[in-house]
Structures are given as structure tokens and as C-alpha cells.
Coordinates of C-alpha atoms and ligand atoms in Angstrom, one line a residue:
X714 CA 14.7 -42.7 -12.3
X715 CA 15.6 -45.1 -9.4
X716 CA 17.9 -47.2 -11.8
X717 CA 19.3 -44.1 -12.5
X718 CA 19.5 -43.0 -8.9
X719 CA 21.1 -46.2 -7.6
X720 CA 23.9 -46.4 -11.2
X721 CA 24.6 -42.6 -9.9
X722 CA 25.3 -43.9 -6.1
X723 CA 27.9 -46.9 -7.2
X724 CA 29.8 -44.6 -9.3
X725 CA 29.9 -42.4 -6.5
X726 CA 31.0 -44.6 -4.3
X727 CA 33.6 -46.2 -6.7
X728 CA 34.6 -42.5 -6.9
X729 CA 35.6 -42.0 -3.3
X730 CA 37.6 -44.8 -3.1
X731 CA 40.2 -43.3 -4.9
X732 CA 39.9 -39.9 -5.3
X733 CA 41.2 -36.5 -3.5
X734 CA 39.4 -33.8 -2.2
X735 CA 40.0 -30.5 -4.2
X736 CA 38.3 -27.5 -4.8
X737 CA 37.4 -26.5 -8.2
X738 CA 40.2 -24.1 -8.4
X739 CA 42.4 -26.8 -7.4
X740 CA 41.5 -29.0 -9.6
X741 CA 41.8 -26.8 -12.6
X742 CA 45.4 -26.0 -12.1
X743 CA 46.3 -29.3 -11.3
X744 CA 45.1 -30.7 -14.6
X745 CA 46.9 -28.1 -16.7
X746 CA 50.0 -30.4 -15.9
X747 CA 48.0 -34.1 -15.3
X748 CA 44.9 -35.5 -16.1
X749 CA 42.3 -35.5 -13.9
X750 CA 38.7 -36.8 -13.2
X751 CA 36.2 -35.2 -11.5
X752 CA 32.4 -36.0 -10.6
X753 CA 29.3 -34.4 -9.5
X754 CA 31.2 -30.9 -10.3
X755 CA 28.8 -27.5 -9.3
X756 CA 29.0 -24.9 -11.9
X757 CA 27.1 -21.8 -11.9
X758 CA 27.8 -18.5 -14.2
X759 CA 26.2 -15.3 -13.1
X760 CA 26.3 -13.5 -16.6
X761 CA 24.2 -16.3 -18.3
X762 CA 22.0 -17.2 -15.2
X763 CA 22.7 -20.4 -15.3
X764 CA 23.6 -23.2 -12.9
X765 CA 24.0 -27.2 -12.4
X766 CA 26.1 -30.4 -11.9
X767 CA 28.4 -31.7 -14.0
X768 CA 28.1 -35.2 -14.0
X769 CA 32.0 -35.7 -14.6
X770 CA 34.8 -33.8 -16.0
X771 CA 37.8 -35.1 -18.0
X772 CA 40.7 -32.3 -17.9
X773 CA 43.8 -32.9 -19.4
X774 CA 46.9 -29.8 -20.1
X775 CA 45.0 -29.9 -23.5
X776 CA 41.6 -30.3 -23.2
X777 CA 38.5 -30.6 -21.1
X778 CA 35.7 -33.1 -21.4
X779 CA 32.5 -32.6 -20.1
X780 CA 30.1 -35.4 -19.4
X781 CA 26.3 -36.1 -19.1
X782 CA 25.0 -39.2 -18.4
X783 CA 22.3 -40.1 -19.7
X784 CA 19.6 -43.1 -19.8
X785 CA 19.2 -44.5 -23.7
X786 CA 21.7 -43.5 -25.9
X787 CA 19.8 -40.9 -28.2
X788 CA 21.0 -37.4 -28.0
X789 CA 18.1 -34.8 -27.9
X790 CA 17.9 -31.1 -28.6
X791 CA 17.4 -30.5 -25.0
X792 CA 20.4 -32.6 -23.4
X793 CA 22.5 -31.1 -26.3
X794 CA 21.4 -27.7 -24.6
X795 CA 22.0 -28.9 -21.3
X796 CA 25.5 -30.3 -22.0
X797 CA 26.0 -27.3 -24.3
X798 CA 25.4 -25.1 -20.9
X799 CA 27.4 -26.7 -18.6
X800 CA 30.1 -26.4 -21.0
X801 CA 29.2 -22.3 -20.9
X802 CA 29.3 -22.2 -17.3
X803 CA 32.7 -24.0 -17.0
X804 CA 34.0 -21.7 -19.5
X805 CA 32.4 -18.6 -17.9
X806 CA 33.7 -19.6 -14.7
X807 CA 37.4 -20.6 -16.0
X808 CA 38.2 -18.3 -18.3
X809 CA 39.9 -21.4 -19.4
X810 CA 41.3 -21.2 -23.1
X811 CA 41.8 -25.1 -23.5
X812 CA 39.6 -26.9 -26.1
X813 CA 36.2 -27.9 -25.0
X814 CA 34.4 -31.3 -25.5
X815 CA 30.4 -31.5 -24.6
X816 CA 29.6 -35.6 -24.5
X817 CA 26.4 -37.8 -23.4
X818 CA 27.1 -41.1 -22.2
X819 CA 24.9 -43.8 -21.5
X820 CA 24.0 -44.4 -17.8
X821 CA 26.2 -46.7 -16.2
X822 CA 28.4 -47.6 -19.1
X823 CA 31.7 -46.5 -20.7
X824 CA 29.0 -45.7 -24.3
X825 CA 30.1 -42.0 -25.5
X826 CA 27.3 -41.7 -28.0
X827 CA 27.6 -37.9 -29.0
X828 CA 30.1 -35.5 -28.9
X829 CA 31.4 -32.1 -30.1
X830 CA 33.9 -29.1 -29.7
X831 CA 32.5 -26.5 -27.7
X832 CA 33.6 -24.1 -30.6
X833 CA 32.4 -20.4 -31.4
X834 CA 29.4 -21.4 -33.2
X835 CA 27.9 -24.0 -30.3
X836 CA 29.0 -20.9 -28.2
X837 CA 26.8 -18.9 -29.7
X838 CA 24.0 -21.1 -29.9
X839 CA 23.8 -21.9 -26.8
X840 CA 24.1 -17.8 -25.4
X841 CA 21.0 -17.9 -28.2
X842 CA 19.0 -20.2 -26.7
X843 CA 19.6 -19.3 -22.9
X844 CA 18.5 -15.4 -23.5
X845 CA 15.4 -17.4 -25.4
X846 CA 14.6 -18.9 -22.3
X847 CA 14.8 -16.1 -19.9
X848 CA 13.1 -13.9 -22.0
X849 CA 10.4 -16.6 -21.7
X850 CA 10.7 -16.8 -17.7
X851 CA 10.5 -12.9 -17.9
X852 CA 7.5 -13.0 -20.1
X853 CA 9.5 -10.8 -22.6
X854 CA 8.8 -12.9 -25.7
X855 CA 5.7 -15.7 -25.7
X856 CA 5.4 -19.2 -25.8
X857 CA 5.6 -21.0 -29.2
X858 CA 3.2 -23.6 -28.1
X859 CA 3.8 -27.6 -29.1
X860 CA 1.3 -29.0 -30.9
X861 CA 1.9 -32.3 -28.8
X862 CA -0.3 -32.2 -25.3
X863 CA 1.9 -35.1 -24.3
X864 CA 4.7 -32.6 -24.2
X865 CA 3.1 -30.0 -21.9
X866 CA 2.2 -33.1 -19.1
X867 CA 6.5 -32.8 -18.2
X868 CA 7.1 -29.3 -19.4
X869 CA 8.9 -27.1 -16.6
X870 CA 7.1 -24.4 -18.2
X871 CA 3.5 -25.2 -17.6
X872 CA 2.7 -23.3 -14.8
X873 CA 4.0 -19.8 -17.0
X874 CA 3.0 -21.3 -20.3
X875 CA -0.3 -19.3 -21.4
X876 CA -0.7 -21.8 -24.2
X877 CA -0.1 -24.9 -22.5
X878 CA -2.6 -27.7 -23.7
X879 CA -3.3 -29.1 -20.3
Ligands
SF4_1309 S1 3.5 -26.0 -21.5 FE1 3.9 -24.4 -23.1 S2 6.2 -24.4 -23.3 FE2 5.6 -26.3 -22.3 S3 5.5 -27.8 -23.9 FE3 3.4 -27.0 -23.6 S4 3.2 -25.3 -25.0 FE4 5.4 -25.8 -24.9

């Protein structure tokens, strides 16, 4: 986590040198005629109840990329989620019709190792799994516990979780 804290700093800082403050707005309309880079981008959509940072975003007049870094180089179901949502929220926010991209990138590195369209489907999926998840929070629907007590020791959920192993 500190490797990943001080990687996260330096490309920070590397940022600022040249970069331009804008607002998200701003930053949207400008890229529908240039490319443009953002990092550390706060997205948040009401109607999903969902929030977070956008490690960086890639927007071009044709597309938008959107970036999680992440430590190895293995894409799990949960990152896929996460990357997944953040692409939601931007959208949500937007309203932007341009194509979306969802990508994981190793820490540090220029290593794309997965990526996707954020098409229909992966829309839908995603909308899927969120409601999942409150409905969980809510205590609407029940845990499916993990058969793994290793999993429950870093679970978010433990303290909700009526079937956690721990
Ligand atoms: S605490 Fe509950 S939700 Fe979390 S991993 Fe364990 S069984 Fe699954």
C-alpha cells in the first residue's frame, strides 16, 4: 500500500507540472474537440448511489478511457466492478454518448492489461450488481456466504454480514 501510495504521489506530481486547472464540465467540452488527460477525477451518480476517484481519464472527440491502476496485473471480478462503476458514474453524470473504454493498468507503469467497451450489456451488469449490493446494505436480500474464512478477514461487509466466518 505505501508503494502504492508513494507511485500515486510522483504521478501526481508529474501531473501538475503540466497540466491546467479545469472543472469537470470543462474538461468534458474541451475534449470533444482535443484530447485530454485528467487524473484523480471525483465522480459520484445519485441514481446508482454510487461514488469514487477515477484514477485517470483519457477523452478524445471519440472516445473516453477510463483508468484504474492497479498493483499486479490480474484483473479480478471485483476491480472489473469497480472500473465497471466508475465508468456508470461518468456516464450518469455526462450524459455523454461517446464510446466508453473501462481499463486496469499496472501501478506505476504504461501495462494496460484489461480492457473493454462499456457497451449495453457491461451496462447492465453492472446496474445488476450495484442494486445487488444495496439490497445487501439494506438487508433486502441475504448474504451468500464464502466458503473461504480468509475472505471474510478483508470483507467491507463483515460488520453486516450475519454469516461471516470470523
Ligand atoms: S463477511 Fe460475509 S459477505 Fe464478506 S466475505 Fe464473509 S461471508 Fe462473504
Amino acid at each position: 500500500m505505501l508503494e502504492g501510495t508513494e507511485v500515486h504521489e510522483r504521478l501526481e506530481r508529474d501531473f501538475r507540472k503540466d497540466s491546467t486547472p479545469a472543472s469537470f464540465d470543462e474538461v468534458v467540452e474541451m475534449s470533444k474537440s482535443e484530447a485530454t488527460l485528467t487524473r484523480e477525477c471525483f465522480v459520484m451518480s445519485q441514481k446508482y448511489g454510487i461514488r469514487g476517484f477515477i484514477d485517470e481519464i483519457w477523452m478524445t472527440p471519440d472516445e473516453i478511457v477510463i483508468i484504474d491502476d492497479k498493483p499486479g496485473t490480474k484483473a479480478y471480478p471485483s476491480t472489473i466492478n469497480q472500473v465497471r462503476a466508475y465508468s456508470l458514474a461518468f456516464k450518469d453524470m455526462t450524459m455523454d454518448k461517446r464510446k466508453i473504454k473501462c481499463c486496469l493498468r499496472e501501478r506505476g507503469t504504461d501495462n494496460i492489461f484489461w480492457i473493454e467497451e462499456f457497451d449495453e450489456n457491461t451496462e447492465k451488469e453492472i446496474i445488476f450488481t450495484i442494486k445487488r449490493m444495496h439490497s445487501l446494505i439494506d438487508g433486502i436480500k441475504p448474504f451468500m456466504a464464502t466458503k473461504n474464512p480468509n475472505k471474510c478477514r478483508s470483507c467491507r461487509y463483515k460488520s453486516l454480514c450475519k454469516k461471516s466466518k470470523l
